[in-house]
Every structure is written in C-alpha cells, then in structure tokens.
JSON list of C-alpha atoms in Angstrom, two decimals:
[
{"chain": "A", "resi": 1, "resn": "MET", "atom": "CA", "xyz": [-27.22, -3.40, -1.09]},
{"chain": "A", "resi": 2, "resn": "ASN", "atom": "CA", "xyz": [-25.67, -6.49, -2.77]},
{"chain": "A", "resi": 3, "resn": "LYS", "atom": "CA", "xyz": [-23.86, -8.13, 0.07]},
{"chain": "A", "resi": 4, "resn": "LYS", "atom": "CA", "xyz": [-21.61, -9.74, -2.80]},
{"chain": "A", "resi": 5, "resn": "GLY", "atom": "CA", "xyz": [-20.68, -6.14, -4.03]},
{"chain": "A", "resi": 6, "resn": "GLN", "atom": "CA", "xyz": [-19.52, -5.12, -0.57]},
{"chain": "A", "resi": 7, "resn": "ILE", "atom": "CA", "xyz": [-17.56, -7.96, -0.36]},
{"chain": "A", "resi": 8, "resn": "PHE", "atom": "CA", "xyz": [-15.19, -7.20, -2.76]},
{"chain": "A", "resi": 9, "resn": "LEU", "atom": "CA", "xyz": [-15.74, -3.49, -2.48]},
{"chain": "A", "resi": 10, "resn": "VAL", "atom": "CA", "xyz": [-14.22, -3.34, 1.61]},
{"chain": "A", "resi": 11, "resn": "PRO", "atom": "CA", "xyz": [-11.29, -5.08, 0.73]},
{"chain": "A", "resi": 12, "resn": "LEU", "atom": "CA", "xyz": [-10.43, -3.17, -2.46]},
{"chain": "A", "resi": 13, "resn": "LEU", "atom": "CA", "xyz": [-10.64, 0.36, -0.70]},
{"chain": "A", "resi": 14, "resn": "ILE", "atom": "CA", "xyz": [-8.98, -1.11, 2.24]},
{"chain": "A", "resi": 15, "resn": "THR", "atom": "CA", "xyz": [-6.01, -1.97, -0.20]},
{"chain": "A", "resi": 16, "resn": "ASN", "atom": "CA", "xyz": [-6.52, 1.46, -2.18]},
{"chain": "A", "resi": 17, "resn": "VAL", "atom": "CA", "xyz": [-5.88, 3.00, 0.97]},
{"chain": "A", "resi": 18, "resn": "VAL", "atom": "CA", "xyz": [-2.80, 1.30, 2.08]},
{"chain": "A", "resi": 19, "resn": "ILE", "atom": "CA", "xyz": [-0.92, 1.47, -1.31]},
{"chain": "A", "resi": 20, "resn": "THR", "atom": "CA", "xyz": [-2.32, 5.20, -2.01]},
{"chain": "A", "resi": 21, "resn": "ILE", "atom": "CA", "xyz": [-0.79, 6.61, 1.46]},
{"chain": "A", "resi": 22, "resn": "SER", "atom": "CA", "xyz": [2.70, 4.41, 0.99]},
{"chain": "A", "resi": 23, "resn": "HIS", "atom": "CA", "xyz": [3.11, 6.37, -2.33]},
{"chain": "A", "resi": 24, "resn": "TYR", "atom": "CA", "xyz": [1.74, 9.36, -1.54]},
{"chain": "A", "resi": 25, "resn": "THR", "atom": "CA", "xyz": [3.41, 9.51, 2.03]},
{"chain": "A", "resi": 26, "resn": "ASP", "atom": "CA", "xyz": [7.04, 8.44, -0.45]},
{"chain": "A", "resi": 27, "resn": "ASN", "atom": "CA", "xyz": [5.99, 11.15, -2.42]},
{"chain": "A", "resi": 28, "resn": "ALA", "atom": "CA", "xyz": [5.75, 13.89, -0.07]},
{"chain": "A", "resi": 29, "resn": "ILE", "atom": "CA", "xyz": [8.82, 12.43, 1.75]},
{"chain": "A", "resi": 30, "resn": "PHE", "atom": "CA", "xyz": [11.13, 12.28, -1.58]},
{"chain": "A", "resi": 31, "resn": "ILE", "atom": "CA", "xyz": [9.29, 15.23, -3.24]},
{"chain": "A", "resi": 32, "resn": "ASP", "atom": "CA", "xyz": [12.57, 16.49, -4.37]},
{"chain": "A", "resi": 33, "resn": "ARG", "atom": "CA", "xyz": [13.24, 13.16, -6.04]},
{"chain": "A", "resi": 34, "resn": "TYR", "atom": "CA", "xyz": [9.47, 12.77, -8.02]},
{"chain": "A", "resi": 35, "resn": "PRO", "atom": "CA", "xyz": [9.39, 14.38, -11.17]},
{"chain": "A", "resi": 36, "resn": "ALA", "atom": "CA", "xyz": [5.94, 15.87, -11.36]},
{"chain": "A", "resi": 37, "resn": "PRO", "atom": "CA", "xyz": [4.13, 19.18, -12.24]},
{"chain": "A", "resi": 38, "resn": "GLU", "atom": "CA", "xyz": [5.24, 22.36, -10.78]},
{"chain": "A", "resi": 39, "resn": "TRP", "atom": "CA", "xyz": [1.72, 23.30, -8.79]},
{"chain": "A", "resi": 40, "resn": "ILE", "atom": "CA", "xyz": [2.39, 19.73, -7.06]},
{"chain": "A", "resi": 41, "resn": "SER", "atom": "CA", "xyz": [6.08, 20.63, -5.43]},
{"chain": "A", "resi": 42, "resn": "TYR", "atom": "CA", "xyz": [5.14, 21.17, -2.10]},
{"chain": "A", "resi": 43, "resn": "SER", "atom": "CA", "xyz": [4.68, 18.12, 0.28]},
{"chain": "A", "resi": 44, "resn": "TYR", "atom": "CA", "xyz": [1.39, 19.33, 2.17]},
{"chain": "A", "resi": 45, "resn": "ARG", "atom": "CA", "xyz": [-0.01, 19.62, -1.60]},
{"chain": "A", "resi": 46, "resn": "VAL", "atom": "CA", "xyz": [0.42, 15.75, -2.01]},
{"chain": "A", "resi": 47, "resn": "TYR", "atom": "CA", "xyz": [-0.82, 15.01, 1.41]},
{"chain": "A", "resi": 48, "resn": "MET", "atom": "CA", "xyz": [-3.86, 17.26, 0.79]},
{"chain": "A", "resi": 49, "resn": "ALA", "atom": "CA", "xyz": [-4.68, 15.93, -2.54]},
{"chain": "A", "resi": 50, "resn": "TRP", "atom": "CA", "xyz": [-4.70, 12.24, -1.12]},
{"chain": "A", "resi": 51, "resn": "ILE", "atom": "CA", "xyz": [-6.86, 13.25, 1.58]},
{"chain": "A", "resi": 52, "resn": "ILE", "atom": "CA", "xyz": [-9.47, 14.70, -0.84]},
{"chain": "A", "resi": 53, "resn": "LEU", "atom": "CA", "xyz": [-9.35, 11.87, -2.87]},
{"chain": "A", "resi": 54, "resn": "THR", "atom": "CA", "xyz": [-9.42, 9.07, -0.24]},
{"chain": "A", "resi": 55, "resn": "LEU", "atom": "CA", "xyz": [-12.28, 11.19, 0.98]},
{"chain": "A", "resi": 56, "resn": "ILE", "atom": "CA", "xyz": [-14.32, 10.82, -1.85]},
{"chain": "A", "resi": 57, "resn": "GLY", "atom": "CA", "xyz": [-13.82, 6.81, -1.76]},
{"chain": "A", "resi": 58, "resn": "VAL", "atom": "CA", "xyz": [-15.38, 6.90, 1.37]},
{"chain": "A", "resi": 59, "resn": "VAL", "atom": "CA", "xyz": [-18.36, 8.35, 0.54]},
{"chain": "A", "resi": 60, "resn": "GLY", "atom": "CA", "xyz": [-18.32, 6.46, -2.48]},
{"chain": "A", "resi": 61, "resn": "TYR", "atom": "CA", "xyz": [-18.50, 3.56, -0.78]},
{"chain": "A", "resi": 62, "resn": "LEU", "atom": "CA", "xyz": [-20.57, 4.50, 1.96]},
{"chain": "A", "resi": 63, "resn": "LEU", "atom": "CA", "xyz": [-23.82, 5.95, -1.16]},
{"chain": "A", "resi": 64, "resn": "TYR", "atom": "CA", "xyz": [-23.12, 2.20, -2.01]},
{"chain": "A", "resi": 65, "resn": "ARG", "atom": "CA", "xyz": [-23.91, 1.21, 0.92]},
{"chain": "A", "resi": 66, "resn": "LYS", "atom": "CA", "xyz": [-27.43, 3.36, 1.09]},
{"chain": "A", "resi": 67, "resn": "GLY", "atom": "CA", "xyz": [-27.52, 1.93, -2.72]},
{"chain": "A", "resi": 68, "resn": "ILE", "atom": "CA", "xyz": [-27.45, 5.24, -4.12]},
{"chain": "A", "resi": 69, "resn": "LEU", "atom": "CA", "xyz": [-25.59, 3.27, -6.55]},
{"chain": "A", "resi": 70, "resn": "ARG", "atom": "CA", "xyz": [-25.06, 5.58, -9.95]},
{"chain": "A", "resi": 71, "resn": "ILE", "atom": "CA", "xyz": [-23.56, 9.09, -7.76]},
{"chain": "A", "resi": 72, "resn": "ALA", "atom": "CA", "xyz": [-21.81, 5.92, -5.63]},
{"chain": "A", "resi": 73, "resn": "TYR", "atom": "CA", "xyz": [-19.76, 5.01, -9.07]},
{"chain": "A", "resi": 74, "resn": "LEU", "atom": "CA", "xyz": [-19.37, 8.30, -9.98]},
{"chain": "A", "resi": 75, "resn": "PHE", "atom": "CA", "xyz": [-17.36, 8.94, -6.73]},
{"chain": "A", "resi": 76, "resn": "LEU", "atom": "CA", "xyz": [-15.74, 5.47, -6.81]},
{"chain": "A", "resi": 77, "resn": "GLY", "atom": "CA", "xyz": [-14.53, 6.28, -10.28]},
{"chain": "A", "resi": 78, "resn": "ILE", "atom": "CA", "xyz": [-13.14, 10.01, -9.26]},
{"chain": "A", "resi": 79, "resn": "TYR", "atom": "CA", "xyz": [-11.58, 7.92, -6.46]},
{"chain": "A", "resi": 80, "resn": "SER", "atom": "CA", "xyz": [-9.77, 5.78, -8.65]},
{"chain": "A", "resi": 81, "resn": "LEU", "atom": "CA", "xyz": [-8.33, 8.88, -10.04]},
{"chain": "A", "resi": 82, "resn": "THR", "atom": "CA", "xyz": [-5.74, 8.47, -6.85]},
{"chain": "A", "resi": 83, "resn": "GLY", "atom": "CA", "xyz": [-4.24, 5.47, -8.24]},
{"chain": "A", "resi": 84, "resn": "LEU", "atom": "CA", "xyz": [-4.77, 5.86, -12.07]},
{"chain": "A", "resi": 85, "resn": "PHE", "atom": "CA", "xyz": [-2.76, 9.62, -12.23]},
{"chain": "A", "resi": 86, "resn": "SER", "atom": "CA", "xyz": [0.33, 7.70, -10.21]},
{"chain": "A", "resi": 87, "resn": "PRO", "atom": "CA", "xyz": [1.32, 6.73, -14.47]},
{"chain": "A", "resi": 88, "resn": "GLY", "atom": "CA", "xyz": [1.90, 10.54, -14.59]},
{"chain": "A", "resi": 89, "resn": "HIS", "atom": "CA", "xyz": [5.39, 11.00, -13.31]},
{"chain": "A", "resi": 90, "resn": "TYR", "atom": "CA", "xyz": [6.59, 9.50, -16.33]},
{"chain": "A", "resi": 91, "resn": "PHE", "atom": "CA", "xyz": [5.50, 12.54, -18.25]},
{"chain": "A", "resi": 92, "resn": "TYR", "atom": "CA", "xyz": [8.06, 14.92, -16.09]},
{"chain": "A", "resi": 93, "resn": "GLY", "atom": "CA", "xyz": [11.14, 12.70, -15.62]},
{"chain": "A", "resi": 94, "resn": "GLU", "atom": "CA", "xyz": [12.93, 9.57, -17.74]},
{"chain": "A", "resi": 95, "resn": "MET", "atom": "CA", "xyz": [12.64, 6.83, -16.82]},
{"chain": "A", "resi": 96, "resn": "SER", "atom": "CA", "xyz": [16.13, 6.35, -15.08]},
{"chain": "A", "resi": 97, "resn": "LYS", "atom": "CA", "xyz": [15.14, 9.36, -12.86]},
{"chain": "A", "resi": 98, "resn": "PHE", "atom": "CA", "xyz": [12.91, 6.80, -11.05]},
{"chain": "A", "resi": 99, "resn": "SER", "atom": "CA", "xyz": [14.23, 4.44, -8.42]},
{"chain": "A", "resi": 100, "resn": "LEU", "atom": "CA", "xyz": [12.72, 0.67, -8.12]},
{"chain": "A", "resi": 101, "resn": "LYS", "atom": "CA", "xyz": [10.73, 1.87, -5.25]},
{"chain": "A", "resi": 102, "resn": "MET", "atom": "CA", "xyz": [9.02, 4.62, -6.95]},
{"chain": "A", "resi": 103, "resn": "HIS", "atom": "CA", "xyz": [8.55, 2.49, -9.90]},
{"chain": "A", "resi": 104, "resn": "THR", "atom": "CA", "xyz": [6.98, -0.26, -7.68]},
{"chain": "A", "resi": 105, "resn": "LEU", "atom": "CA", "xyz": [4.89, 2.35, -5.59]},
{"chain": "A", "resi": 106, "resn": "ILE", "atom": "CA", "xyz": [3.63, 4.06, -9.34]},
{"chain": "A", "resi": 107, "resn": "TRP", "atom": "CA", "xyz": [2.54, 0.82, -10.41]},
{"chain": "A", "resi": 108, "resn": "PHE", "atom": "CA", "xyz": [1.15, -0.50, -7.66]},
{"chain": "A", "resi": 109, "resn": "ASP", "atom": "CA", "xyz": [-0.99, 2.74, -7.25]},
{"chain": "A", "resi": 110, "resn": "PHE", "atom": "CA", "xyz": [-2.13, 2.43, -10.64]},
{"chain": "A", "resi": 111, "resn": "ILE", "atom": "CA", "xyz": [-3.07, -1.24, -10.48]},
{"chain": "A", "resi": 112, "resn": "ALA", "atom": "CA", "xyz": [-5.13, -0.50, -7.05]},
{"chain": "A", "resi": 113, "resn": "GLY", "atom": "CA", "xyz": [-6.96, 2.72, -8.89]},
{"chain": "A", "resi": 114, "resn": "LEU", "atom": "CA", "xyz": [-8.06, 0.17, -11.86]},
{"chain": "A", "resi": 115, "resn": "SER", "atom": "CA", "xyz": [-9.23, -2.37, -9.10]},
{"chain": "A", "resi": 116, "resn": "ILE", "atom": "CA", "xyz": [-12.30, 0.53, -8.61]},
{"chain": "A", "resi": 117, "resn": "ILE", "atom": "CA", "xyz": [-12.79, 0.61, -12.22]},
{"chain": "A", "resi": 118, "resn": "GLY", "atom": "CA", "xyz": [-13.17, -3.02, -12.28]},
{"chain": "A", "resi": 119, "resn": "PHE", "atom": "CA", "xyz": [-15.21, -3.40, -9.14]},
{"chain": "A", "resi": 120, "resn": "ILE", "atom": "CA", "xyz": [-17.66, -0.57, -10.93]},
{"chain": "A", "resi": 121, "resn": "THR", "atom": "CA", "xyz": [-17.82, -2.01, -14.27]},
{"chain": "A", "resi": 122, "resn": "TRP", "atom": "CA", "xyz": [-18.17, -5.61, -12.66]},
{"chain": "A", "resi": 123, "resn": "SER", "atom": "CA", "xyz": [-21.22, -4.08, -10.40]},
{"chain": "A", "resi": 124, "resn": "GLY", "atom": "CA", "xyz": [-22.81, -1.43, -12.93]},
{"chain": "A", "resi": 125, "resn": "LEU", "atom": "CA", "xyz": [-22.31, -3.26, -16.18]},
{"chain": "A", "resi": 126, "resn": "ILE", "atom": "CA", "xyz": [-22.49, -6.97, -15.38]},
{"chain": "A", "resi": 127, "resn": "LEU", "atom": "CA", "xyz": [-24.27, -7.34, -12.08]},
{"chain": "A", "resi": 128, "resn": "LYS", "atom": "CA", "xyz": [-26.53, -4.13, -13.09]},
{"chain": "A", "resi": 129, "resn": "GLU", "atom": "CA", "xyz": [-26.65, -3.78, -9.54]},
{"chain": "A", "resi": 130, "resn": "TRP", "atom": "CA", "xyz": [-27.97, -0.01, -10.22]},
{"chain": "A", "resi": 131, "resn": "GLN", "atom": "CA", "xyz": [-31.26, -1.42, -12.23]},
{"chain": "A", "resi": 132, "resn": "LYS", "atom": "CA", "xyz": [-32.20, -3.73, -9.15]},
{"chain": "A", "resi": 133, "resn": "GLY", "atom": "CA", "xyz": [-32.93, -1.01, -6.90]},
{"chain": "A", "resi": 134, "resn": "TYR", "atom": "CA", "xyz": [-30.67, -2.66, -4.01]},
{"chain": "A", "resi": 135, "resn": "VAL", "atom": "CA", "xyz": [-31.18, -0.42, -0.70]},
{"chain": "A", "resi": 136, "resn": "SER", "atom": "CA", "xyz": [-29.11, -0.89, 2.45]},
{"chain": "A", "resi": 137, "resn": "ASN", "atom": "CA", "xyz": [-29.91, -3.59, 5.66]}
]
C-alpha cells in the first residue's frame, strides 16, 4: 500500500467519523427540529444510517490497506454520502427553520464528505494508485 495515501486517508476518516457522529447525534436528539423526509422521523433510523455508512467506510479503508483499490474507492465513495447528503435537509424546510448549530453541522458534514471524494480523486486519478498495484506491507 502507498504510505502517502494512508497518511492522508486515516486523518480524513477520523475527522469524518467525529463530524458525522456529531451531526447525526444532534439530528437524532433533536429529530423533531430537523426538517427531513418522513421515513427518517425516528431517532433509531438516524443512528442506524450512521452505523451502516460508517461500517462501509471502515471496510473501504481496510480494502484500501489491502491494495484492493477499485473496490475501496467504491466503498469510500458510498461512505462519503454520509456527509454529502446532509444539505438534503434544506429540501424539507426553510433555511430559517435551522439553528446556527444545525447549519454548522450540516455544512461541516458536507465538507467532510467532500474530503473523502477529494481523496478518492487524488488517489485514483492523480496518483493512479489503482494502476500501480500497491499491496499492504
């Protein structure tokens, strides 16, 4: 595995986990204040979504470490949806319905998701690690 990639991926994933757990927990606790689709109107569904997506991210990282990069990129891309979908809240309520804390968590979450997409782009399109056949040490 390329050590250069791992040096960036680990902190990105840790940051994403911290940001997403903050947003998803706030969303679950204050579920009645977050405009959202009807199907996500229960706190346990918010937690389940976070757990499932985070596990997908962990699997993506493990695949990356093993050098199975194309599938790792897929899993990491799916994990990035944890944050990328956060602005979707705005489809269900007016901007004024959200507190400053909610806006902050939504946009930090979105930026965190973008960072994973940025990593995939950098690793796959710029470094072209998937072509180089990196394997774990």
